[in-house]
mmCIF file of C-alpha atoms in Angstrom:
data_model
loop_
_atom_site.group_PDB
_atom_site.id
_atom_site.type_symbol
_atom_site.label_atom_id
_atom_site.label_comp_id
_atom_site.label_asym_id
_atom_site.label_seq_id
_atom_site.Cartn_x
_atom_site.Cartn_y
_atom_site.Cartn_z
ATOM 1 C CA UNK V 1 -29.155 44.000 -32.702
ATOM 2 C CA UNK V 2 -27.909 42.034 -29.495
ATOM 3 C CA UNK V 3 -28.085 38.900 -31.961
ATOM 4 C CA UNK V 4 -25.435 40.845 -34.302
ATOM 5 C CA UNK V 5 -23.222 41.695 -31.744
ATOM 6 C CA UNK V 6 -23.279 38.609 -30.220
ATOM 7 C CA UNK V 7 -21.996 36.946 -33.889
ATOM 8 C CA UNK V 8 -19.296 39.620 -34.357
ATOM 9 C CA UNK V 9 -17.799 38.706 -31.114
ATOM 10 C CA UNK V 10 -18.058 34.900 -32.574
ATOM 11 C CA UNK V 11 -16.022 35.989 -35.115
ATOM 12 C CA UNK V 12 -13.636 37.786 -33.669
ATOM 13 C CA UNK V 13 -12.896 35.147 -30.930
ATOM 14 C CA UNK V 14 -12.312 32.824 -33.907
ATOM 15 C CA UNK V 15 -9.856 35.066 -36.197
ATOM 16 C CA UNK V 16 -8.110 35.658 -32.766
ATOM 17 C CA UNK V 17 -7.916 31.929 -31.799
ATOM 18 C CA UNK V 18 -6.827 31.393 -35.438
ATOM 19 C CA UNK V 19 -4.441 33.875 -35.798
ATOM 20 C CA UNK V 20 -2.856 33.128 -32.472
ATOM 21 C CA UNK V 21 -2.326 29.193 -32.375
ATOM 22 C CA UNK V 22 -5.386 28.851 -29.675
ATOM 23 C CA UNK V 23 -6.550 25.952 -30.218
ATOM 24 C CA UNK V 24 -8.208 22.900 -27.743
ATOM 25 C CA UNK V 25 -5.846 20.969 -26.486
ATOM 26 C CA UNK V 26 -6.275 17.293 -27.613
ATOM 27 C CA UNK V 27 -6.167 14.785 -24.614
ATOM 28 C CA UNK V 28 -3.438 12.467 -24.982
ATOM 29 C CA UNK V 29 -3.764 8.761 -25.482
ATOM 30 C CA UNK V 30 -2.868 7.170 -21.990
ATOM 31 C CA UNK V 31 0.006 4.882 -22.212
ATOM 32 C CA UNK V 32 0.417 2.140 -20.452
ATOM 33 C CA UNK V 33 4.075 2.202 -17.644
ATOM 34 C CA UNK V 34 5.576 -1.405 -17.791
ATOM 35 C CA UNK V 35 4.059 -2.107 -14.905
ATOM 36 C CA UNK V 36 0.230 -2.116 -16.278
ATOM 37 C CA UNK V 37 1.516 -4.100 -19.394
ATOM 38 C CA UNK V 38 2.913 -6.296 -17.199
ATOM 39 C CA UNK V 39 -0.554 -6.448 -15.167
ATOM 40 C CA UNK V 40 -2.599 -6.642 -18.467
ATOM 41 C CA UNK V 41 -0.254 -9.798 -19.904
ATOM 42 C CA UNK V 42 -0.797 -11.241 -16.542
ATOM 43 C CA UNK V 43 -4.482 -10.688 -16.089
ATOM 44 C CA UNK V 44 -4.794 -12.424 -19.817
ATOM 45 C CA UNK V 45 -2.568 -15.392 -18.768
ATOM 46 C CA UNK V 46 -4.794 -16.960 -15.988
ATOM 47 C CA UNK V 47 -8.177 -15.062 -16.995
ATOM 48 C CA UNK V 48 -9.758 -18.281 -18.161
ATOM 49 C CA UNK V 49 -8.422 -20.327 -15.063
ATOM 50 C CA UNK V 50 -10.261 -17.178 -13.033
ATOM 51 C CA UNK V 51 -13.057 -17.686 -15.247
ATOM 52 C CA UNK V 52 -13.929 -21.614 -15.490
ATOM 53 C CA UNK V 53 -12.296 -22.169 -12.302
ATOM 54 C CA UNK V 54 -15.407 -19.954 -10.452
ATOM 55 C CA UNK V 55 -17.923 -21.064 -12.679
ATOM 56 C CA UNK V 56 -17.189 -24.675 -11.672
ATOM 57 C CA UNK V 57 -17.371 -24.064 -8.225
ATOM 58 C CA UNK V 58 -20.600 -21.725 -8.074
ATOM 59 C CA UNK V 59 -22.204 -24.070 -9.986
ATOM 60 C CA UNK V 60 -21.180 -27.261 -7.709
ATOM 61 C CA UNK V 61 -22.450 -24.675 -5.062
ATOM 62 C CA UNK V 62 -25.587 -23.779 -5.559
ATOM 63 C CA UNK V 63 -27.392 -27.136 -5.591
ATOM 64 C CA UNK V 64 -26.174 -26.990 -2.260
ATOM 65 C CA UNK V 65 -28.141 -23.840 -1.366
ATOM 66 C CA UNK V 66 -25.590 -22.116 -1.448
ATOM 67 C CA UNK V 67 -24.818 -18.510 -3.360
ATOM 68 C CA UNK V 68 -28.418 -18.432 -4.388
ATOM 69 C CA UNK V 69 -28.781 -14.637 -3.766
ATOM 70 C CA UNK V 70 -29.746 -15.312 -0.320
ATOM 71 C CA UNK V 71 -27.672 -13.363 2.872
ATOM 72 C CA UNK V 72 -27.605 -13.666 6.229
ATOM 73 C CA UNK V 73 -26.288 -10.038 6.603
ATOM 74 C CA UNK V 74 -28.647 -7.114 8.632
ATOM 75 C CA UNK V 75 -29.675 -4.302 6.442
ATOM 76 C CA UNK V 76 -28.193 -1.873 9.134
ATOM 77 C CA UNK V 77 -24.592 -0.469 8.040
ATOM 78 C CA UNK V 78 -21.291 -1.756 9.558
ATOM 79 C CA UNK V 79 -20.201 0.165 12.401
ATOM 80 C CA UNK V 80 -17.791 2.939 10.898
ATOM 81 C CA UNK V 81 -15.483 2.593 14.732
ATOM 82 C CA UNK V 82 -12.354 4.389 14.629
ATOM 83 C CA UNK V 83 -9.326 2.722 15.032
ATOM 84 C CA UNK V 84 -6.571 3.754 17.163
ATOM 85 C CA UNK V 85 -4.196 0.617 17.713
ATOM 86 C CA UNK V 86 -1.891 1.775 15.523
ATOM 87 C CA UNK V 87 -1.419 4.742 17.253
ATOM 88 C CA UNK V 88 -1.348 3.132 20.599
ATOM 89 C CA UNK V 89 1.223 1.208 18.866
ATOM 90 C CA UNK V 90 3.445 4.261 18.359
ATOM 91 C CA UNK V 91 2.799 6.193 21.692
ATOM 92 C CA UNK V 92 4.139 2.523 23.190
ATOM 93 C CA UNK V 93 7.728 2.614 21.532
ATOM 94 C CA UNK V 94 8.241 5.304 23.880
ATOM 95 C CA UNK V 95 8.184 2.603 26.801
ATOM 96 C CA UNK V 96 10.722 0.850 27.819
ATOM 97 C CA UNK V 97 11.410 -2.356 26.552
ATOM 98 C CA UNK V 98 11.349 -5.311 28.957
ATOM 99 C CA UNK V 99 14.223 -7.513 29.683
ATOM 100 C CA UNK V 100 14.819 -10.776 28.388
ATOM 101 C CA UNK V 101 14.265 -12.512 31.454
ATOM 102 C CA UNK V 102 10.849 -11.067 32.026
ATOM 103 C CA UNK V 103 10.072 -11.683 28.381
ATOM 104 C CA UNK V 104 10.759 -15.423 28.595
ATOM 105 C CA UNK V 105 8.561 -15.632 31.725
ATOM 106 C CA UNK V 106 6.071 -16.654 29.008
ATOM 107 C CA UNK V 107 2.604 -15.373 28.172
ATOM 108 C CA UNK V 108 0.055 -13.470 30.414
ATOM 109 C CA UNK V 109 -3.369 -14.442 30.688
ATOM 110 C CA UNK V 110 -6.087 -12.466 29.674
ATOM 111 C CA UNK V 111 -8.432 -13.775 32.328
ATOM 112 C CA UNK V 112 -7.512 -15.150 35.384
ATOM 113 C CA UNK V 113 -8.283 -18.533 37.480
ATOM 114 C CA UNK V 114 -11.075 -16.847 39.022
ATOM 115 C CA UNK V 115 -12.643 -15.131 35.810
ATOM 116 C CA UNK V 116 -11.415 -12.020 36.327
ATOM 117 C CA UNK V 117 -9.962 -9.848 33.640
ATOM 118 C CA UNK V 118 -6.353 -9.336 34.692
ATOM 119 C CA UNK V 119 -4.325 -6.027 34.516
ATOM 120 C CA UNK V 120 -2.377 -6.824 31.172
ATOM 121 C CA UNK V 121 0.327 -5.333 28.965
ATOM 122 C CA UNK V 122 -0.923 -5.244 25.536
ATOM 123 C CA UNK V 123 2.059 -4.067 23.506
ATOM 124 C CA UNK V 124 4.925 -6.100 25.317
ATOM 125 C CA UNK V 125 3.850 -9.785 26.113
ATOM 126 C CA UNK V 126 1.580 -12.097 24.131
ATOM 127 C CA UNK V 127 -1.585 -12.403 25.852
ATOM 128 C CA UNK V 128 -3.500 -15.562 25.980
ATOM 129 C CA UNK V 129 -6.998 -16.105 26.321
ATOM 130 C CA UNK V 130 -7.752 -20.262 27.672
ATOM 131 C CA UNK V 131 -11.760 -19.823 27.901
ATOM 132 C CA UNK V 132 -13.897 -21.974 25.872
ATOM 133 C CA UNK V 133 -15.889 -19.792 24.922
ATOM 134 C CA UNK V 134 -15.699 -15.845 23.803
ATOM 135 C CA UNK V 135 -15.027 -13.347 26.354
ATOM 136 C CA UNK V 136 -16.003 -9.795 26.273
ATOM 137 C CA UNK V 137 -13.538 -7.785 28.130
ATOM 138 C CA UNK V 138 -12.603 -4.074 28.509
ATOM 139 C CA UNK V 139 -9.452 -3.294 27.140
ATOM 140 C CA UNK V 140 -7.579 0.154 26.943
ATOM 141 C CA UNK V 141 -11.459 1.809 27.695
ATOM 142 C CA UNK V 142 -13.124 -0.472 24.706
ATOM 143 C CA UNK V 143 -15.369 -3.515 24.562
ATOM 144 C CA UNK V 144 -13.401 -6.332 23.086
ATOM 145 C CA UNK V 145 -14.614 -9.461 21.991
ATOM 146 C CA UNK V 146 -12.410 -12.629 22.431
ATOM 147 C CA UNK V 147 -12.521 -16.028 20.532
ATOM 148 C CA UNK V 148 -12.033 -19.270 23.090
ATOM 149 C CA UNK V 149 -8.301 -20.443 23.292
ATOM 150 C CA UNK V 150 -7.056 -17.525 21.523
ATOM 151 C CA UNK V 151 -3.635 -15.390 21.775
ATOM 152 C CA UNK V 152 -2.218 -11.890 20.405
ATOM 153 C CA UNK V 153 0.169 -9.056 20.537
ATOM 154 C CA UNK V 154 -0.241 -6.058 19.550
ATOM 155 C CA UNK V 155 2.734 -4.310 18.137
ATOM 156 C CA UNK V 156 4.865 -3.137 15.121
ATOM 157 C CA UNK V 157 8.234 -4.688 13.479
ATOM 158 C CA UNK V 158 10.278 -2.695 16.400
ATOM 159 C CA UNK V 159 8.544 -4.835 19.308
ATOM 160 C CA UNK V 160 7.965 -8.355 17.876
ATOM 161 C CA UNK V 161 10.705 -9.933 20.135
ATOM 162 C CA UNK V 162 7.797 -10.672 22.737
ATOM 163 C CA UNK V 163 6.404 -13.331 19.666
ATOM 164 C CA UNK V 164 9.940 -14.737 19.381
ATOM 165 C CA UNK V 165 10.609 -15.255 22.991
ATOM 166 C CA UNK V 166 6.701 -16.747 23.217
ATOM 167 C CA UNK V 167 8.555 -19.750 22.483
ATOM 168 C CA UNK V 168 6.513 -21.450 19.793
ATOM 169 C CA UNK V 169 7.286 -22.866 16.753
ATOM 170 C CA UNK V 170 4.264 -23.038 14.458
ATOM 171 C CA UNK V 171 2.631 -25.560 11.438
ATOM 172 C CA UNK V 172 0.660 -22.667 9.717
ATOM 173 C CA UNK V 173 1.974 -18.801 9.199
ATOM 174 C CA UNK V 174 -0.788 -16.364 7.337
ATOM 175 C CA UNK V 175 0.458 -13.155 6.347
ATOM 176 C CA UNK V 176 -1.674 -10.689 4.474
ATOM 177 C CA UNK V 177 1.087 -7.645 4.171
ATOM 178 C CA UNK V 178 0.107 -3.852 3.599
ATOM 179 C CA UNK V 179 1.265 -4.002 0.305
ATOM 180 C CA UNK V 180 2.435 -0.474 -1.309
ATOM 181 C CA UNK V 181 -0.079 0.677 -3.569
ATOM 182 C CA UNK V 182 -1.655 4.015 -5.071
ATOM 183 C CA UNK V 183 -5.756 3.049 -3.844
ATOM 184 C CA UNK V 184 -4.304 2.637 -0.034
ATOM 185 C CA UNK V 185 -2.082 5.743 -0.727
ATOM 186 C CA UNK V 186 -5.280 7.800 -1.697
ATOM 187 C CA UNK V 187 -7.633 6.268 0.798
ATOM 188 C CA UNK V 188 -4.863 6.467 4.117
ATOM 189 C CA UNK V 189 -6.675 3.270 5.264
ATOM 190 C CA UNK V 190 -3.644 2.341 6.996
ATOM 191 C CA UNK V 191 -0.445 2.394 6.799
ATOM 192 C CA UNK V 192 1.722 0.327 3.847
ATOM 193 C CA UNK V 193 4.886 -1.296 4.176
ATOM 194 C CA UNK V 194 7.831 -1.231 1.590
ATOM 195 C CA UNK V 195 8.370 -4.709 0.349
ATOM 196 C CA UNK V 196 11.984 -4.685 1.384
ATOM 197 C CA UNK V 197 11.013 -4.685 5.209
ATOM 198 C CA UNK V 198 9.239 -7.614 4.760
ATOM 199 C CA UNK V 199 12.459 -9.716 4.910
ATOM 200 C CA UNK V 200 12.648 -8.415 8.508
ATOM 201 C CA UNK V 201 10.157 -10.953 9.712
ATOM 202 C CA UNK V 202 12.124 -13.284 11.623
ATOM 203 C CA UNK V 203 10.276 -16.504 9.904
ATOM 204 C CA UNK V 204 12.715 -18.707 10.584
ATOM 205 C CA UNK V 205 12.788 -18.196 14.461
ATOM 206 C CA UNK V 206 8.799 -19.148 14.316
ATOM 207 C CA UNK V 207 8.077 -21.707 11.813
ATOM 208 C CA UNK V 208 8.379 -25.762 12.580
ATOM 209 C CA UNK V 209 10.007 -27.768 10.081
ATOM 210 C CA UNK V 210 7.893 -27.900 6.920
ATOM 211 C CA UNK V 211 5.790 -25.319 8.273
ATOM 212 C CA UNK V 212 2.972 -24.042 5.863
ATOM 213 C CA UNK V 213 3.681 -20.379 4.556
ATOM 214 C CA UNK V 214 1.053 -18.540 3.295
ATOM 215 C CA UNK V 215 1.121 -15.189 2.173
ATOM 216 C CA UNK V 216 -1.582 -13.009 0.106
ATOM 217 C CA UNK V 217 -0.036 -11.160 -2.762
ATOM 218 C CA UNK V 218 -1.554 -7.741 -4.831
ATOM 219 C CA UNK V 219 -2.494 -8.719 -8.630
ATOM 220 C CA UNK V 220 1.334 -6.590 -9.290
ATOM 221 C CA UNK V 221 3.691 -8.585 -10.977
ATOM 222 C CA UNK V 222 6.086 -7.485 -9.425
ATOM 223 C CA UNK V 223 5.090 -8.031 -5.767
ATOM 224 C CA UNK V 224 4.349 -11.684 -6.872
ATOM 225 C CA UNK V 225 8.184 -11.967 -8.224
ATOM 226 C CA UNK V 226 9.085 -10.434 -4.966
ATOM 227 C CA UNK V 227 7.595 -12.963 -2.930
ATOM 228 C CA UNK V 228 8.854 -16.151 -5.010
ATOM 229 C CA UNK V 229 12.144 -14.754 -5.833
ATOM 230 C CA UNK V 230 13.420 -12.904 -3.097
ATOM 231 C CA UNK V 231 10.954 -12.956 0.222
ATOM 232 C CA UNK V 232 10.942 -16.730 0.417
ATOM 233 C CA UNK V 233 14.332 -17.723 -0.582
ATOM 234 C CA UNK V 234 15.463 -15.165 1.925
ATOM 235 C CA UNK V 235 13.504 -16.528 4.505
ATOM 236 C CA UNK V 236 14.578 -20.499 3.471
ATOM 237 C CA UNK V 237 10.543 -21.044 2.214
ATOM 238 C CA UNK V 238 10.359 -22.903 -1.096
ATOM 239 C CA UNK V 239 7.290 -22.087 -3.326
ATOM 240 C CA UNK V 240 4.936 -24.658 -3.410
ATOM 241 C CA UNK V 241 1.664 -23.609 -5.381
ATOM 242 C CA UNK V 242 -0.254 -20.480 -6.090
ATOM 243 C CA UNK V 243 -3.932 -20.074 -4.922
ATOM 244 C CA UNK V 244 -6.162 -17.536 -6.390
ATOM 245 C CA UNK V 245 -9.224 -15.642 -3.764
ATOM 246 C CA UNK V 246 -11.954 -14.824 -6.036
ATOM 247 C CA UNK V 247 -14.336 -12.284 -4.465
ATOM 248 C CA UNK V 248 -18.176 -13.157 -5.679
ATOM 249 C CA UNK V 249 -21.479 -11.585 -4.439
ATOM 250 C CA UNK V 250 -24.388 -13.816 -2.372
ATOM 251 C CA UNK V 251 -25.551 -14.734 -6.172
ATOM 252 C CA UNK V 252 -21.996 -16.331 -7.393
ATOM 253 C CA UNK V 253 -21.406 -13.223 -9.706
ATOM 254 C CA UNK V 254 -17.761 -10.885 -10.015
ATOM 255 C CA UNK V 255 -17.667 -8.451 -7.231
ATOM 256 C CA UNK V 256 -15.944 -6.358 -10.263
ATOM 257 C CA UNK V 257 -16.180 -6.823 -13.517
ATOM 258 C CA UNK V 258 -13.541 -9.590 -14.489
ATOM 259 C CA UNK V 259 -11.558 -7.175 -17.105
ATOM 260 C CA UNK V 260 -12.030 -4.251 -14.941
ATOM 261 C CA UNK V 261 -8.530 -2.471 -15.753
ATOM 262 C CA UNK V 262 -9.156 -0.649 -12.128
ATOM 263 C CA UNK V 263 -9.785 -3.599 -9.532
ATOM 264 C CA UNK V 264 -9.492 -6.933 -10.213
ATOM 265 C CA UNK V 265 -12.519 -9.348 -8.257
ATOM 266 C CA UNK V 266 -9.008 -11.981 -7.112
ATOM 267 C CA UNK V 267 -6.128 -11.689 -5.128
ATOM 268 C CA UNK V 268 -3.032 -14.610 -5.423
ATOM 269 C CA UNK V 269 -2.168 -16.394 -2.439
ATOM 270 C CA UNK V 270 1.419 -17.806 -2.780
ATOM 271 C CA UNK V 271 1.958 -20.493 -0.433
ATOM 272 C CA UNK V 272 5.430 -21.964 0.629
ATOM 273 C CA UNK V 273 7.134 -24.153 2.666
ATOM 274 C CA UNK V 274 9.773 -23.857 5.242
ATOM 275 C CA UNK V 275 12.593 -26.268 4.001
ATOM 276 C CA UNK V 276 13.615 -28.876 6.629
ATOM 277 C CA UNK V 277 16.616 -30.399 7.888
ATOM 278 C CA UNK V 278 17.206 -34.024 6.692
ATOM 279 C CA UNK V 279 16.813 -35.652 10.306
ATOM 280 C CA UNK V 280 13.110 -34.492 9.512
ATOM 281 C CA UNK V 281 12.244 -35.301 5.992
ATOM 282 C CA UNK V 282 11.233 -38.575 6.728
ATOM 283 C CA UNK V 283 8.724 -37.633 9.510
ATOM 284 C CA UNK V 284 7.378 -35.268 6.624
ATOM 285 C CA UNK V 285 7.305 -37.072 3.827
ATOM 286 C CA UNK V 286 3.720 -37.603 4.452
ATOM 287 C CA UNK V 287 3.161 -33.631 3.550
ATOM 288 C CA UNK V 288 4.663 -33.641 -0.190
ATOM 289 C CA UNK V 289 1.294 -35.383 -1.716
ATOM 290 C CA UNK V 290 -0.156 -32.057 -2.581
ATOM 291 C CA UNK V 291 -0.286 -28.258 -1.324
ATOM 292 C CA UNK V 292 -3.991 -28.829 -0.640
ATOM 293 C CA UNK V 293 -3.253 -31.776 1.326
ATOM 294 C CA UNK V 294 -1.143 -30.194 3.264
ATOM 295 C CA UNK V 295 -3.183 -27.183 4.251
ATOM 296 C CA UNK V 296 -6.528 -29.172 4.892
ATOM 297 C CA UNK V 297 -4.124 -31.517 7.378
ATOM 298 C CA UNK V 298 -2.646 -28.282 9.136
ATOM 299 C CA UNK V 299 -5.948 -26.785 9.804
ATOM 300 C CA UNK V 300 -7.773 -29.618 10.688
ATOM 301 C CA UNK V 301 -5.258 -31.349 13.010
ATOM 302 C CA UNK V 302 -6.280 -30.732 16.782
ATOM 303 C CA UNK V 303 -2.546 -29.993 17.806
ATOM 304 C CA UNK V 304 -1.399 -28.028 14.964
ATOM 305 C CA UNK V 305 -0.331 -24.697 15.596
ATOM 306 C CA UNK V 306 -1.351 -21.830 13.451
ATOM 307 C CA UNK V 307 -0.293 -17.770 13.336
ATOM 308 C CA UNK V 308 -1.239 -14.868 11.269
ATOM 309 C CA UNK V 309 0.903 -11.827 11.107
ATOM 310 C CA UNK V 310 -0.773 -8.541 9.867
ATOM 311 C CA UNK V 311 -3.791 -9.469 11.899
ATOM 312 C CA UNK V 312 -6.739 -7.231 11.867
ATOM 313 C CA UNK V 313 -8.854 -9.857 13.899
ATOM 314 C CA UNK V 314 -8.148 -13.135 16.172
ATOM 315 C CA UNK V 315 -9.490 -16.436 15.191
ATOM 316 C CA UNK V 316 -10.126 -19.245 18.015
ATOM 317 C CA UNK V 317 -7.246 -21.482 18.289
ATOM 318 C CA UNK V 318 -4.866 -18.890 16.899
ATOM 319 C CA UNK V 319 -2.180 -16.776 17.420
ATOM 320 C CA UNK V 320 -2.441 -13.224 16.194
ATOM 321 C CA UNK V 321 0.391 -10.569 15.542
ATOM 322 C CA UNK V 322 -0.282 -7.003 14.408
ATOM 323 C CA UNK V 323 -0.399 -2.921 15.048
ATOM 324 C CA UNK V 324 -4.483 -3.399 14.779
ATOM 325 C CA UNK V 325 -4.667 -7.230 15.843
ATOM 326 C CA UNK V 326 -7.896 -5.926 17.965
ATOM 327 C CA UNK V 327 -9.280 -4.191 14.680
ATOM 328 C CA UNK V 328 -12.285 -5.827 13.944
ATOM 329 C CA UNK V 329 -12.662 -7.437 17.636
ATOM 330 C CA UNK V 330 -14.689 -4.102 18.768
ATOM 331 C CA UNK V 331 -17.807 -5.241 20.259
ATOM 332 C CA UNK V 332 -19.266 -2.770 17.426
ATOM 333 C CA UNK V 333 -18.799 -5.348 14.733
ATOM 334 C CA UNK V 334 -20.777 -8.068 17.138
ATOM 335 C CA UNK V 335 -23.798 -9.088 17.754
ATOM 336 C CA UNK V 336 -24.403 -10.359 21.139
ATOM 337 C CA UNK V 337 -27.256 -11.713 23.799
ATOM 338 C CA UNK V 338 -27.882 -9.520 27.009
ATOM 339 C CA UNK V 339 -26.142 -12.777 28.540
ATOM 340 C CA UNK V 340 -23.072 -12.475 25.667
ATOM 341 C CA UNK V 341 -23.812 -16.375 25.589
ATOM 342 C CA UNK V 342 -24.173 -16.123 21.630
ATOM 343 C CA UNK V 343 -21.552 -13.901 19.561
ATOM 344 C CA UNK V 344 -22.034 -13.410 15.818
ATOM 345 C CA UNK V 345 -20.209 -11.593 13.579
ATOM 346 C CA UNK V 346 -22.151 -9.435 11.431
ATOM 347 C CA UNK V 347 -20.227 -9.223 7.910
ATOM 348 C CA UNK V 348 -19.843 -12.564 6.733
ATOM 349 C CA UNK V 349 -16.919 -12.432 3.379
ATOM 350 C CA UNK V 350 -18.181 -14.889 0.457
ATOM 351 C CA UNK V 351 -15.258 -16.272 -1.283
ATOM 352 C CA UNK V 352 -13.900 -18.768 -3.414
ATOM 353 C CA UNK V 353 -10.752 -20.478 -3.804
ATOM 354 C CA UNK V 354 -9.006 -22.705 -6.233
ATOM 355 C CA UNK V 355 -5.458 -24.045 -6.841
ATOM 356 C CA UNK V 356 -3.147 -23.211 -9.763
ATOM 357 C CA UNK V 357 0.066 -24.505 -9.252
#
């Protein structure tokens, strides 16, 4: 009986479902905005450049002992440490802004003659660090580490002047932007940036003649025409060549799939350089034999001078600009001797690069 029932009820649910238009809704076929077409059409233009291009070079690394599936990495999980610079970052536009003349006094130092951390102003004067070696130091209540010969300030687009009135002009300017996009939207890692503020960056005031300009670009089309056709020409930076960062695990393979139509295992690197005035172009003529050249002399030249904007980190030698410059400087991220005579960092990033120009 319960069987019966249960197949009139059946039935009626169907002569009601027909009789009334209730039917399952079909999913519709996803269709692609411009901007993914444009994506796909580019992904399919340099995939075999991606493709051969990292095959050549884990193969001409491995005899070498090198990606062979091997790490160096600890088992134990990254340190999950909150980060509050940018927020420190904010709370500080309330102070007031120093004066020009106590801006171009110059730098502070992070240590003093007698290896003492001094009392320093993060947020309005570039701090420099002239050890040899890497300090640990207490900053704003947290264990920083250091790198030797080192500077940074940490601020936003509103209090950059202190970098200006530094007073350097520099060979080599790194910029990783926080790109606009829907993954960092959904995640709030941090905070993005609309492309159009980008042009605020006062490039020109910081760069040397023929200075180096290097700036990671998001696999979107149209961030890449952003940078080429407006960003540099805006800033007087003329498109040189276009790197590509492939992302591979300790055994040479894709991070991602290659034709993953979520995240892509490469990023583009656009690099540029700042046009000079005649009275230099013969000093640099030595620079136009290739964009490689150029950025193995720059980074390899004791005297050259190199910056990175958007910093998350500080790298020895360098100068360092960003809202979480101190990021991954926590002593969290470090391992380190009782004596803090040895500093490693624990989360080495395997990567390869290769030129398409």
């Amino acid at each position: 009986m319960p069987d019966r029932f249960a197949l009139l009820l059946c039935l009626l649910f169907i002569t009601i479902q027909h009789q009334f238009g209730f039917q399952k809704r079909k999913r519709k076929h996803h269709e692609l905005n411009q901007g993914e077409i444009d994506s796909q059409v580019f992904h399919e233009k340099i995939r075999s450049i991606i493709l051969e291009g990292t095959k050549s070079l884990v193969e001409s690394a491995q005899p070498l002992g090198y990606l062979n599936g091997e790490t160096n990495m600890e088992k134990e999980p990254l340190p999950s440490q909150e980060c509050n610079l940018a927020a420190l970052c904010e709370m500080a536009k309330e102070l007031p802004l120093m004066d020009d003349e106590v801006q171009e006094q110059g730098i502070q130092l992070l240590v003093s003659e007698d290896g003492c951390v001094s009392h320093v102003d993060l947020f309005s004067r570039v701090t420099e660090s002239r050890a040899d070696w890497a300090t640990v130091v207490t900053l704003m209540g947290e264990e920083y580490v250091i790198p030797p010969r080192t500077a940074f300030l940490l601020s936003d687009f509103t209090r950059i002047q202190p970098l200006i009135h530094y007073g350097t002009r520099f060979d080599l300017i790194v910029m990783d932007p926080p790109w606009e996009n829907k993954s960092v939207k959904r995640s709030r890692r941090y905070s993005s940036l609309p492309s159009s503020q980008l042009k605020q960056l006062p490039i020109p005031l910081l760069a040397s003649p023929n200075c180096l300009v290097v700036t990671w670009v998001t696999n979107r089309p149209s961030h890449v025409r952003f940078v080429c056709d407006e960003l540099f020409p805006h800033w007087g930076v003329e498109v040189v060549a276009k790197w590509f960062w492939v992302k591979v695990t300790t055994s040479g393979q894709f991070v991602f799939p290659l034709d993953s139509p979520h995240k892509k295992p490469y990023e583009m690197l656009v690099l540029g350089r700042y046009r000079y005035s005649a009275d230099t172009s013969a000093r640099c003529e030595k620079f136009r034999v290739s964009p490689l050249m150029t950025y193995y002399t720059v980074l390899h030249s004791g005297d050259s001078k190199c910056l990175e904007l958007f910093a998350r980190n500080l790298q020895p030698g360098w100068t360092s600009w960003g809202n979480e410059v101190l990021k991954f400087q926590h002593v969290s991220f470090f391992n380190l001797t009782p004596s803090y005579s040895t500093v490693s960092f624990r989360s080495p990033r395997i990567s390869c690069y290769f030129l398409c120009s």
